[in-house]
CSV table of C-alpha atoms and ligand atoms in Angstrom, one decimal:
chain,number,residue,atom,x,y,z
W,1,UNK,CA,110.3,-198.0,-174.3
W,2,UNK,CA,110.6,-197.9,-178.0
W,3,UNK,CA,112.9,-194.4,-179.3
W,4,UNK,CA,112.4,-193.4,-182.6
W,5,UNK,CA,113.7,-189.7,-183.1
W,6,UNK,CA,115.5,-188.7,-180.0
W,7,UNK,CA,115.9,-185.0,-181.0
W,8,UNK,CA,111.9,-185.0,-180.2
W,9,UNK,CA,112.5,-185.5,-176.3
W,10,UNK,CA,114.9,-182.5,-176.0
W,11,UNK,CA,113.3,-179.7,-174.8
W,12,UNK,CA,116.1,-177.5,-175.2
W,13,UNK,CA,119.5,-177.7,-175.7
W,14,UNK,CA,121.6,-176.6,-172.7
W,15,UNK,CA,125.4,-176.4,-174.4
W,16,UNK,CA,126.0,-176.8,-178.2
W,17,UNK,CA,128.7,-178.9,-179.6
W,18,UNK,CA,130.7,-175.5,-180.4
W,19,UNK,CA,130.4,-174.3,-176.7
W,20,UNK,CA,131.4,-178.0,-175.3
W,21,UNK,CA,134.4,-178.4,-178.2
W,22,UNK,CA,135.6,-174.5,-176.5
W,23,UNK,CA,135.1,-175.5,-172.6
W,24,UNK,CA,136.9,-178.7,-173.5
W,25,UNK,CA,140.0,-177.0,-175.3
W,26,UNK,CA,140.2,-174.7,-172.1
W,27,UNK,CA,140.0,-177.6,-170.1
W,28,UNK,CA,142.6,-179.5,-172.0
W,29,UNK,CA,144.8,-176.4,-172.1
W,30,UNK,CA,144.6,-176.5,-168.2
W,31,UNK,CA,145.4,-179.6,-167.8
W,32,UNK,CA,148.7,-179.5,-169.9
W,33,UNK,CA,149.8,-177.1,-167.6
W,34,UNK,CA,149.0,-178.8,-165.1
W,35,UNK,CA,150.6,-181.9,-166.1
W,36,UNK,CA,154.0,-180.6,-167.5
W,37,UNK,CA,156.5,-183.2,-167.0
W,38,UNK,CA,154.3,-186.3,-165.9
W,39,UNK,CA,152.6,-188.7,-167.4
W,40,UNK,CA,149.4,-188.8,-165.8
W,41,UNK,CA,146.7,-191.9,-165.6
W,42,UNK,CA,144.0,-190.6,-167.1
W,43,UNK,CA,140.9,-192.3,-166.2
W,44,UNK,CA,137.4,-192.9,-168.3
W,45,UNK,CA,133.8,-193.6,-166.1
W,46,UNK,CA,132.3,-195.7,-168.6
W,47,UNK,CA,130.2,-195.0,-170.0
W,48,UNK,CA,128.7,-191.6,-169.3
W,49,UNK,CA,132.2,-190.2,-169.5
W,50,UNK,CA,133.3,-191.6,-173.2
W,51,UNK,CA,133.0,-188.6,-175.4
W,52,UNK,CA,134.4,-186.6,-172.9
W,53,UNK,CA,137.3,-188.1,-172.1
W,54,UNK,CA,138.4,-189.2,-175.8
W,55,UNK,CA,137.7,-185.5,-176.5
W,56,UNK,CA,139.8,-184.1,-173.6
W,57,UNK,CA,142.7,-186.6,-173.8
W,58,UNK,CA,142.8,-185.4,-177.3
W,59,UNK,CA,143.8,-181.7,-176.4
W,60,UNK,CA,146.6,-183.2,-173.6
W,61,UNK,CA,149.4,-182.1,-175.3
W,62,UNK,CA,151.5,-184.6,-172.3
W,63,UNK,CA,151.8,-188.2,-172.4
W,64,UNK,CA,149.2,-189.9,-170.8
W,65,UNK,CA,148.1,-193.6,-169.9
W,66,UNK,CA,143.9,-194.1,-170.7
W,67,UNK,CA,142.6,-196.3,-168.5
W,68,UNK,CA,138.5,-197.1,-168.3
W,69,UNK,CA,136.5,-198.6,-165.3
W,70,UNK,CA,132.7,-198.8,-164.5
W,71,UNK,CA,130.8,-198.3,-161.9
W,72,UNK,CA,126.6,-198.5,-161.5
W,73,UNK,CA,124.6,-196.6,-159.5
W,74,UNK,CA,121.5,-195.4,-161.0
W,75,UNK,CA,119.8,-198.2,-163.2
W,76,UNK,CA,117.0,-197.2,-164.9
W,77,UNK,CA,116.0,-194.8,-163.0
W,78,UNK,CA,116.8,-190.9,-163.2
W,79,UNK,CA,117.5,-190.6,-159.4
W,80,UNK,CA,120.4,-192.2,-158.2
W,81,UNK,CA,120.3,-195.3,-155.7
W,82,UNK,CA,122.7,-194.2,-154.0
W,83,UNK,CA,124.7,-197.1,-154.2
W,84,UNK,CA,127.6,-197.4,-156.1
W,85,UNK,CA,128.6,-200.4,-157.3
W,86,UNK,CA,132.3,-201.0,-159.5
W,87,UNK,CA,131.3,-203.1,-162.4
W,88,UNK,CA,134.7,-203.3,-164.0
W,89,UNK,CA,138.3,-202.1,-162.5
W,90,UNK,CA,140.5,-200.2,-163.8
W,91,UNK,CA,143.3,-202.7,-166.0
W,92,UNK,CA,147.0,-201.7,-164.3
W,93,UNK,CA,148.3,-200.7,-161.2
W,94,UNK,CA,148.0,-197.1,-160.1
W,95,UNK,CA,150.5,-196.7,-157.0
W,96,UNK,CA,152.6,-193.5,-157.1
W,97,UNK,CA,150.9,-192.5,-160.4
W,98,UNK,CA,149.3,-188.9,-161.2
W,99,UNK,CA,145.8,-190.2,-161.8
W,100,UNK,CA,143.0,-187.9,-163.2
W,101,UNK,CA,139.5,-189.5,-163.2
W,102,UNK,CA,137.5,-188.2,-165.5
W,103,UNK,CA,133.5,-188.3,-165.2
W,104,UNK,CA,130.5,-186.8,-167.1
W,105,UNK,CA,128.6,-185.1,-164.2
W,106,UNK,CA,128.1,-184.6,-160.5
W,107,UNK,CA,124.8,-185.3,-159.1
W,108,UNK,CA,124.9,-186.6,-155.4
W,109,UNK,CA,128.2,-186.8,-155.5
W,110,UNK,CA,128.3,-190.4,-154.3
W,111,UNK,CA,129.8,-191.8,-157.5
W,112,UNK,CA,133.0,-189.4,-157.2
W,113,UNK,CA,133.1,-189.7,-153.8
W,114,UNK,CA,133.2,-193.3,-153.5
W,115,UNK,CA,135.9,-193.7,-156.6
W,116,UNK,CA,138.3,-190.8,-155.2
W,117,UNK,CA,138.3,-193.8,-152.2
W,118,UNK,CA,138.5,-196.7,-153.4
W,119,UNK,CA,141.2,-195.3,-155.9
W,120,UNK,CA,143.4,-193.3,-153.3
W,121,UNK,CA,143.5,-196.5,-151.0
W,122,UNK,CA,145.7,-198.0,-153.5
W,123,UNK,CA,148.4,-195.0,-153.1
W,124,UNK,CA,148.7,-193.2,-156.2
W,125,UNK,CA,151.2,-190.1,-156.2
W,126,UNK,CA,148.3,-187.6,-156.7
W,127,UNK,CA,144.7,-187.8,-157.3
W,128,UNK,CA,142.3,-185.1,-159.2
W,129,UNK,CA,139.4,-185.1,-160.5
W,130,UNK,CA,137.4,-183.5,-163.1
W,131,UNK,CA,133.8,-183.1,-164.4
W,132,UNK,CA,132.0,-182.0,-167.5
W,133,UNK,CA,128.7,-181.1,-165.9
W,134,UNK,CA,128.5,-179.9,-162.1
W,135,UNK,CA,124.9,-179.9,-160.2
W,136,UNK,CA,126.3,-177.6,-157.6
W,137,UNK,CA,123.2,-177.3,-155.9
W,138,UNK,CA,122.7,-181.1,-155.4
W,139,UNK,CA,125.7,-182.5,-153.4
W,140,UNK,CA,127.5,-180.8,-150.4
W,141,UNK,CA,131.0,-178.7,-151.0
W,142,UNK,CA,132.9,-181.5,-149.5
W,143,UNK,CA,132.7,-183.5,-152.7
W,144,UNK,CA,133.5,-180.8,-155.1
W,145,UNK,CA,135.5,-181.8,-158.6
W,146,UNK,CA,138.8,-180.4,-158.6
W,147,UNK,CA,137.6,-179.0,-162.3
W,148,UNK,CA,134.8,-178.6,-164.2
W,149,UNK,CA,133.3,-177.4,-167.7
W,150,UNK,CA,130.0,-176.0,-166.5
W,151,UNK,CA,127.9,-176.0,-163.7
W,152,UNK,CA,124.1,-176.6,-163.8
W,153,UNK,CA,120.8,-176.3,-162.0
W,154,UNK,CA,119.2,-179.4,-161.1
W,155,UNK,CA,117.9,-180.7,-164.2
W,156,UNK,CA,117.8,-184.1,-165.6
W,157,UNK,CA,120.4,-183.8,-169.3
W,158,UNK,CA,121.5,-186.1,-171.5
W,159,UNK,CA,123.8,-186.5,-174.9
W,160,UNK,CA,127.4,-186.5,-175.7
W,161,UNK,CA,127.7,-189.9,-173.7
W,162,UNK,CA,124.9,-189.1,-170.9
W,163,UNK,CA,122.1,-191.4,-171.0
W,164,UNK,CA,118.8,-191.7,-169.4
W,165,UNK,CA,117.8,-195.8,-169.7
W,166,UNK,CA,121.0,-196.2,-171.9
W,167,UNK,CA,119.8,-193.6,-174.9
W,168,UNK,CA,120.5,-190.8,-176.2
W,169,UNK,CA,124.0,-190.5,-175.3
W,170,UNK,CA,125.4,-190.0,-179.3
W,171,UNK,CA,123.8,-186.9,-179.7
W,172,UNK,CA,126.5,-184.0,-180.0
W,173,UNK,CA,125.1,-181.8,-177.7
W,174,UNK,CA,123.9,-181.9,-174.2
W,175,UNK,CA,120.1,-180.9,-174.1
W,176,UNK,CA,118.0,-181.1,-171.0
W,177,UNK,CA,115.3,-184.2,-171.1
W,178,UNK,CA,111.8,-183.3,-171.5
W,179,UNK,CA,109.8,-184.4,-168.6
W,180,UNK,CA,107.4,-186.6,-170.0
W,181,UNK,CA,110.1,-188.8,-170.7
W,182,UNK,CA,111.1,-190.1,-167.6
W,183,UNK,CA,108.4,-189.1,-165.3
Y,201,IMP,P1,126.0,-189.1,-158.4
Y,201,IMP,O1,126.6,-190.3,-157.8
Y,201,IMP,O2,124.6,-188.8,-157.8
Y,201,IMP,O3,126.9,-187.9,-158.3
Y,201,IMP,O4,125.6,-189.4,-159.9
Y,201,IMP,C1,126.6,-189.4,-160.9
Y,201,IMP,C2,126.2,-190.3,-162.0
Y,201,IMP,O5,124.8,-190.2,-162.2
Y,201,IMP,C3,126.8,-189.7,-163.3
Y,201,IMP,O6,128.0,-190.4,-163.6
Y,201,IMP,C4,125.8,-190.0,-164.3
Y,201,IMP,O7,126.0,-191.2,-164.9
Y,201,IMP,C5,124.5,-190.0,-163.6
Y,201,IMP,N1,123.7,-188.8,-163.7
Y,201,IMP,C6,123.5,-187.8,-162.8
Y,201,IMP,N2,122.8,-186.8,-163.3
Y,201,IMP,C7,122.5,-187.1,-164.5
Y,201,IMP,C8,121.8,-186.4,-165.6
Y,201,IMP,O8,121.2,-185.3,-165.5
Y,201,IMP,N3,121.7,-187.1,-166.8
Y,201,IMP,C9,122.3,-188.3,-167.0
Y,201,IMP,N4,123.0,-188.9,-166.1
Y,201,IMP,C10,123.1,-188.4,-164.8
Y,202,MG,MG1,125.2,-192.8,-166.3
């Protein structure tokens, strides 16, 4: 596959950088609350997550430890596997920390679900989680994100950090893939 203006394969952009800078103030304003006298673990999905989370940490107004870790589970493809696998861990101990995972989106559900697991095995104090992007109609209630910025219908998006085959994930904006592009 060979990319040469990746603005041509948007067919329409779903949230501007303006509306995604505002949700993620709110968000960060939230979480300072939230957070008041901790220090939580704040914790990057790589990579989908990565704009996201530098953004949001940014409007923490708490300390905070960053922390990244990786997990696969789609490929290539733009329909998930549905297996999760942990590519890289996260780089210090977690037990009887506040930990907040961060993640871009929620399809199946399967990648929270499986690293809200795996992550409160090791004891942390508390564990939250929160999303950019919800597809509320595509996973059952029982994996919901503690927050969220926005949720969406089930439709394939990508930029700021989301990828479909590992591109377009600088563009500022999150825009929903045209279908010739992956069909
Ligand atoms: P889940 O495990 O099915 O919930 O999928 C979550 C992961 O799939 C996210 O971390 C994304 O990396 C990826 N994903 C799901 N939907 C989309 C999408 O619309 N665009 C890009 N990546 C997506
Ligand atoms: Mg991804």
């Amino acid at each position: 596959m060979k990319i040469t203006n990746e603005q041509n394969d948007i067919d329409y952009v779903l949230f501007s950088e303006e509306q995604i800078k505002t949700r993620v103030r709110e968000l960060g304003e939230e979480l300072t609350r939230r957070y008041n006298g901790k220090e939580p673990v704040v914790v990057c999905i790589l990579k989908g997550a990565s704009f996201f989370y530098t953004d949001l940490c940014r409007q923490i107004k708490c300390p905070i430890h960053m922390d990244f870790i990786s997990v696969s589970s789609y490929g290539k493809d733009a329909q998930s596997s549905g297996i999760v696998k942990l590519v890289k861990d996260l780089d210090n101990n977690i037990k009887d920390k506040d930990v907040l995972i961060v993640e871009d989106i929620i399809d199946s559900g399967l990648t929270l679900k499986y690293l809200r697991e795996m992550l409160s095995s090791r004891k942390p104090r508390s564990i939250r989680t929160v999303c950019l992007l919800d597809k509320y109609q595509s996973h059952s209630p029982e994996v919901a994100t503690d927050m969220k910025g926005f949720n969406i219908e089930n439709q394939f998006v990508v930029g700021y950090g989301l990828d479909y085959a590992d591109f377009y994930r600088n563009l500022p904006y999150i825009g929903v893939l045209k279908k010739e592009c992956y069909e």
